């Protein structure tokens, strides 16, 4: 199983809503990532978890709150988002962080903030 | 700053034409390099990767890439493209400097005309 599964595939939310994105992998990977991708742009790293601990936060606004409940799951909690936060949110995992490892990406959640 | 760059933003080819997409990186230390493809509406898929060893790397779907350390390049090639190769192509690298996280180039949109 080399899949990273993300749910939901599409999400429309209002600026006052609270929602969560979920990501799951069963490859035994100990590093998990959240990326944000705008149309026609490359993915931008948001957060990195290594062994279930947050190791990198790329200056992401606090309205995005990551959580790693266990080694297979990664959540992204959303609250009070802005329309400019509309994007494709990608989850990825790898055996470890850094060199000598490749990342596997999920299909993404396409988020629209209205 | 460590970076990965792609200078071809949009490439248009006819079927059976040969393809070469450019990728350069800006770091002189240890690098791991990757090419990902993103078909319309789909997730990122790994085409090929270079960690060490033979600088000519063969990937899936008939793609290959050559790591040329002296030119800081990792260009993607395919001898004969098909309409189904129409997609966005991202070069990415993990560089051994302080960041040590996957960094993406800006992407190249390939359109193959039937």
Tab-separated table of C-alpha atoms in Angstrom:
chain	number	residue	atom	x	y	z
A	1	UNK	CA	0.000	0.000	0.000
A	2	UNK	CA	1.691	3.170	-1.200
A	3	UNK	CA	-1.277	5.452	-0.761
A	4	UNK	CA	-1.792	8.636	1.124
A	5	UNK	CA	-5.531	9.137	1.570
A	6	UNK	CA	-7.041	12.557	2.092
A	7	UNK	CA	-10.601	13.417	3.026
A	8	UNK	CA	-12.683	15.193	2.005
A	9	UNK	CA	-11.783	15.621	-1.669
A	10	UNK	CA	-13.690	18.905	-1.866
A	11	UNK	CA	-14.710	21.335	0.848
A	12	UNK	CA	-16.607	24.596	0.721
A	13	UNK	CA	-16.661	26.584	3.936
A	14	UNK	CA	-17.677	29.990	5.132
A	15	UNK	CA	-15.287	32.385	6.792
A	16	UNK	CA	-16.784	31.707	10.227
A	17	UNK	CA	-16.812	27.920	9.940
A	18	UNK	CA	-14.560	25.395	11.627
A	19	UNK	CA	-13.600	22.364	9.575
A	20	UNK	CA	-10.846	19.749	9.473
A	21	UNK	CA	-8.889	18.063	6.726
A	22	UNK	CA	-7.741	14.523	7.304
A	23	UNK	CA	-4.808	12.528	5.974
A	24	UNK	CA	-3.923	8.888	6.520
A	25	UNK	CA	-1.043	6.626	5.480
A	26	UNK	CA	-0.232	3.030	6.340
A	27	UNK	CA	3.284	2.824	4.945
A	28	UNK	CA	4.940	3.141	8.349
A	29	UNK	CA	6.256	6.577	7.431
A	30	UNK	CA	7.351	8.735	10.363
A	31	UNK	CA	7.303	12.089	8.563
A	32	UNK	CA	4.118	13.769	7.380
A	33	UNK	CA	3.602	17.096	5.649
A	34	UNK	CA	0.973	19.633	4.730
A	35	UNK	CA	1.413	21.621	1.530
A	36	UNK	CA	-0.744	24.357	-0.007
A	37	UNK	CA	-0.988	24.593	-3.786
A	38	UNK	CA	-2.582	27.474	-5.661
A	39	UNK	CA	-3.602	27.045	-9.284
A	40	UNK	CA	-0.672	26.828	-11.714
A	41	UNK	CA	1.805	27.136	-8.832
A	42	UNK	CA	4.097	24.631	-7.097
A	43	UNK	CA	3.196	23.209	-3.699
A	44	UNK	CA	4.304	25.345	-0.769
A	45	UNK	CA	5.313	23.660	2.460
A	46	UNK	CA	3.180	24.546	5.481
A	47	UNK	CA	4.005	22.056	8.242
A	48	UNK	CA	6.267	19.077	8.872
A	49	UNK	CA	5.706	16.429	11.503
A	50	UNK	CA	8.513	14.064	12.414
A	51	UNK	CA	7.741	11.181	14.774
A	52	UNK	CA	4.414	12.854	15.591
A	53	UNK	CA	6.067	16.080	16.696
A	54	UNK	CA	5.775	19.350	14.816
A	55	UNK	CA	9.250	20.093	13.497
A	56	UNK	CA	8.593	22.834	10.955
A	57	UNK	CA	5.952	25.546	10.762
A	58	UNK	CA	6.605	27.733	7.724
A	59	UNK	CA	5.155	30.868	9.322
A	60	UNK	CA	1.616	29.683	8.668
A	61	UNK	CA	-1.199	31.842	10.123
A	62	UNK	CA	-2.766	30.493	13.301
A	63	UNK	CA	-6.105	29.971	11.560
A	64	UNK	CA	-4.449	26.759	10.315
A	65	UNK	CA	-3.786	24.321	13.148
A	66	UNK	CA	-2.118	20.960	12.462
A	67	UNK	CA	-2.471	17.889	14.613
A	68	UNK	CA	-0.812	14.475	14.449
A	69	UNK	CA	-2.807	12.101	16.703
A	70	UNK	CA	-0.650	9.091	15.806
A	71	UNK	CA	1.954	7.986	13.298
A	72	UNK	CA	-0.647	7.223	10.607
A	73	UNK	CA	-2.879	10.272	10.859
A	74	UNK	CA	-2.455	13.956	10.193
A	75	UNK	CA	-5.179	16.568	10.545
A	76	UNK	CA	-5.380	20.198	9.570
A	77	UNK	CA	-7.930	22.194	11.553
A	78	UNK	CA	-9.311	25.271	9.846
A	79	UNK	CA	-10.964	28.233	11.531
A	80	UNK	CA	-11.858	31.731	10.379
A	81	UNK	CA	-10.285	31.301	6.965
A	82	UNK	CA	-10.119	33.988	4.300
A	83	UNK	CA	-11.114	33.651	0.632
A	84	UNK	CA	-7.411	33.810	-0.317
A	85	UNK	CA	-6.927	30.542	1.586
A	86	UNK	CA	-8.840	28.763	-1.163
A	87	UNK	CA	-6.406	26.256	-2.660
A	88	UNK	CA	-5.556	22.586	-3.022
A	89	UNK	CA	-4.213	21.244	0.270
A	90	UNK	CA	-1.861	18.328	-0.158
A	91	UNK	CA	-0.731	15.858	2.444
A	92	UNK	CA	2.461	13.876	1.966
A	93	UNK	CA	4.462	11.332	3.887
A	94	UNK	CA	7.984	9.938	3.786
A	95	UNK	CA	10.023	7.452	5.778
A	96	UNK	CA	11.849	10.301	7.463
A	97	UNK	CA	12.647	13.945	6.914
A	98	UNK	CA	15.670	15.250	5.055
A	99	UNK	CA	17.807	13.470	2.494
A	100	UNK	CA	17.555	9.945	1.069
A	101	UNK	CA	13.803	9.760	1.286
A	102	UNK	CA	10.982	10.363	-1.194
A	103	UNK	CA	7.606	11.893	-0.471
A	104	UNK	CA	4.313	10.275	-1.419
A	105	UNK	CA	1.447	12.682	-1.998
A	106	UNK	CA	-2.275	12.350	-1.465
A	107	UNK	CA	-4.848	13.520	-4.010
A	108	UNK	CA	-5.488	16.654	-2.041
A	109	UNK	CA	-8.487	18.485	-0.661
A	110	UNK	CA	-9.736	21.282	-2.865
A	111	UNK	CA	-10.838	23.986	-0.443
A	112	UNK	CA	-13.051	26.907	-1.343
A	113	UNK	CA	-13.627	29.634	1.242
A	114	UNK	CA	-16.706	31.744	0.606
B	1	UNK	CA	19.173	30.770	-0.817
B	2	UNK	CA	18.890	27.153	-1.881
B	3	UNK	CA	16.434	26.831	-4.740
B	4	UNK	CA	15.206	24.743	-7.625
B	5	UNK	CA	14.298	26.522	-10.847
B	6	UNK	CA	12.491	25.608	-14.028
B	7	UNK	CA	12.791	28.090	-16.857
B	8	UNK	CA	10.238	26.625	-19.270
B	9	UNK	CA	6.822	27.707	-18.057
B	10	UNK	CA	4.785	26.290	-20.926
B	11	UNK	CA	5.958	23.854	-23.586
B	12	UNK	CA	3.801	22.854	-26.540
B	13	UNK	CA	4.772	19.842	-28.631
B	14	UNK	CA	3.211	17.629	-31.259
B	15	UNK	CA	2.846	13.911	-30.617
B	16	UNK	CA	6.048	11.920	-31.293
B	17	UNK	CA	8.239	14.966	-30.718
B	18	UNK	CA	11.129	14.684	-28.281
B	19	UNK	CA	10.911	16.414	-24.922
B	20	UNK	CA	13.485	18.052	-22.706
B	21	UNK	CA	12.429	20.093	-19.673
B	22	UNK	CA	15.076	22.060	-17.841
B	23	UNK	CA	15.717	22.009	-14.093
B	24	UNK	CA	18.523	23.701	-12.209
B	25	UNK	CA	19.357	23.829	-8.537
B	26	UNK	CA	21.419	26.383	-6.721
B	27	UNK	CA	23.209	24.384	-4.034
B	28	UNK	CA	26.674	22.833	-4.246
B	29	UNK	CA	26.281	20.271	-1.483
B	30	UNK	CA	24.514	16.924	-1.421
B	31	UNK	CA	21.242	16.911	-3.313
B	32	UNK	CA	18.400	14.494	-3.888
B	33	UNK	CA	16.432	15.402	-7.013
B	34	UNK	CA	12.967	14.426	-8.206
B	35	UNK	CA	10.583	14.943	-11.067
B	36	UNK	CA	6.864	14.855	-10.277
B	37	UNK	CA	3.965	14.954	-12.722
B	38	UNK	CA	0.494	16.288	-11.998
B	39	UNK	CA	-2.207	15.365	-14.509
B	40	UNK	CA	-5.250	17.652	-14.599
B	41	UNK	CA	-7.249	17.231	-11.422
B	42	UNK	CA	-4.954	14.572	-10.053
B	43	UNK	CA	-2.319	14.269	-7.376
B	44	UNK	CA	1.431	14.551	-7.698
B	45	UNK	CA	3.050	11.366	-8.957
B	46	UNK	CA	6.748	10.632	-8.780
B	47	UNK	CA	8.261	10.112	-12.233
B	48	UNK	CA	11.836	9.484	-11.135
B	49	UNK	CA	14.397	10.316	-8.485
B	50	UNK	CA	18.145	10.713	-8.130
B	51	UNK	CA	19.912	10.049	-4.847
B	52	UNK	CA	23.398	8.931	-5.920
B	53	UNK	CA	25.193	6.652	-8.359
B	54	UNK	CA	24.451	6.502	-12.081
B	55	UNK	CA	23.600	10.078	-13.132
B	56	UNK	CA	21.237	8.824	-15.846
B	57	UNK	CA	18.006	7.900	-14.136
B	58	UNK	CA	15.146	6.063	-15.778
B	59	UNK	CA	11.635	6.537	-14.512
B	60	UNK	CA	8.102	5.511	-15.292
B	61	UNK	CA	6.228	6.101	-18.554
B	62	UNK	CA	9.450	6.243	-20.610
B	63	UNK	CA	10.889	9.325	-18.903
B	64	UNK	CA	14.524	9.734	-17.967
B	65	UNK	CA	16.653	12.461	-16.438
B	66	UNK	CA	20.350	13.191	-16.278
B	67	UNK	CA	22.077	14.646	-13.244
B	68	UNK	CA	24.943	16.879	-14.367
B	69	UNK	CA	26.695	18.096	-11.256
B	70	UNK	CA	28.960	20.556	-13.083
B	71	UNK	CA	25.920	22.284	-14.554
B	72	UNK	CA	23.723	21.997	-11.450
B	73	UNK	CA	21.101	20.493	-13.721
B	74	UNK	CA	18.621	17.617	-13.741
B	75	UNK	CA	16.779	17.839	-17.045
B	76	UNK	CA	13.840	15.578	-17.848
B	77	UNK	CA	13.717	13.862	-21.237
B	78	UNK	CA	11.416	11.641	-23.242
B	79	UNK	CA	12.222	10.601	-26.812
B	80	UNK	CA	8.631	10.598	-28.081
B	81	UNK	CA	5.745	12.259	-26.254
B	82	UNK	CA	2.107	11.234	-26.369
B	83	UNK	CA	-1.076	13.260	-25.972
B	84	UNK	CA	-1.531	11.606	-22.573
B	85	UNK	CA	1.693	13.258	-21.354
B	86	UNK	CA	-0.138	16.590	-21.197
B	87	UNK	CA	0.339	17.641	-17.572
B	88	UNK	CA	2.215	19.919	-15.201
B	89	UNK	CA	5.763	18.787	-14.445
B	90	UNK	CA	7.565	19.791	-11.271
B	91	UNK	CA	11.242	19.415	-10.543
B	92	UNK	CA	12.001	19.214	-6.824
B	93	UNK	CA	15.019	18.774	-4.642
B	94	UNK	CA	16.043	18.087	-1.117
B	95	UNK	CA	19.237	19.959	-0.439
B	96	UNK	CA	21.659	19.162	2.358
B	97	UNK	CA	21.762	22.671	3.746
B	98	UNK	CA	19.854	23.915	6.723
B	99	UNK	CA	16.438	23.536	5.084
B	100	UNK	CA	16.664	19.828	4.202
B	101	UNK	CA	13.064	19.845	3.002
B	102	UNK	CA	11.614	19.200	-0.420
B	103	UNK	CA	11.746	22.376	-2.505
B	104	UNK	CA	9.766	22.623	-5.730
B	105	UNK	CA	10.514	24.455	-8.936
B	106	UNK	CA	7.802	26.641	-10.424
B	107	UNK	CA	6.560	23.919	-12.757
B	108	UNK	CA	6.294	23.467	-16.524
B	109	UNK	CA	2.964	22.975	-18.235
B	110	UNK	CA	3.398	20.511	-21.108
B	111	UNK	CA	0.732	20.464	-23.779
B	112	UNK	CA	0.969	17.714	-26.390
B	113	UNK	CA	-1.098	18.281	-29.510
B	114	UNK	CA	-2.610	15.204	-31.151
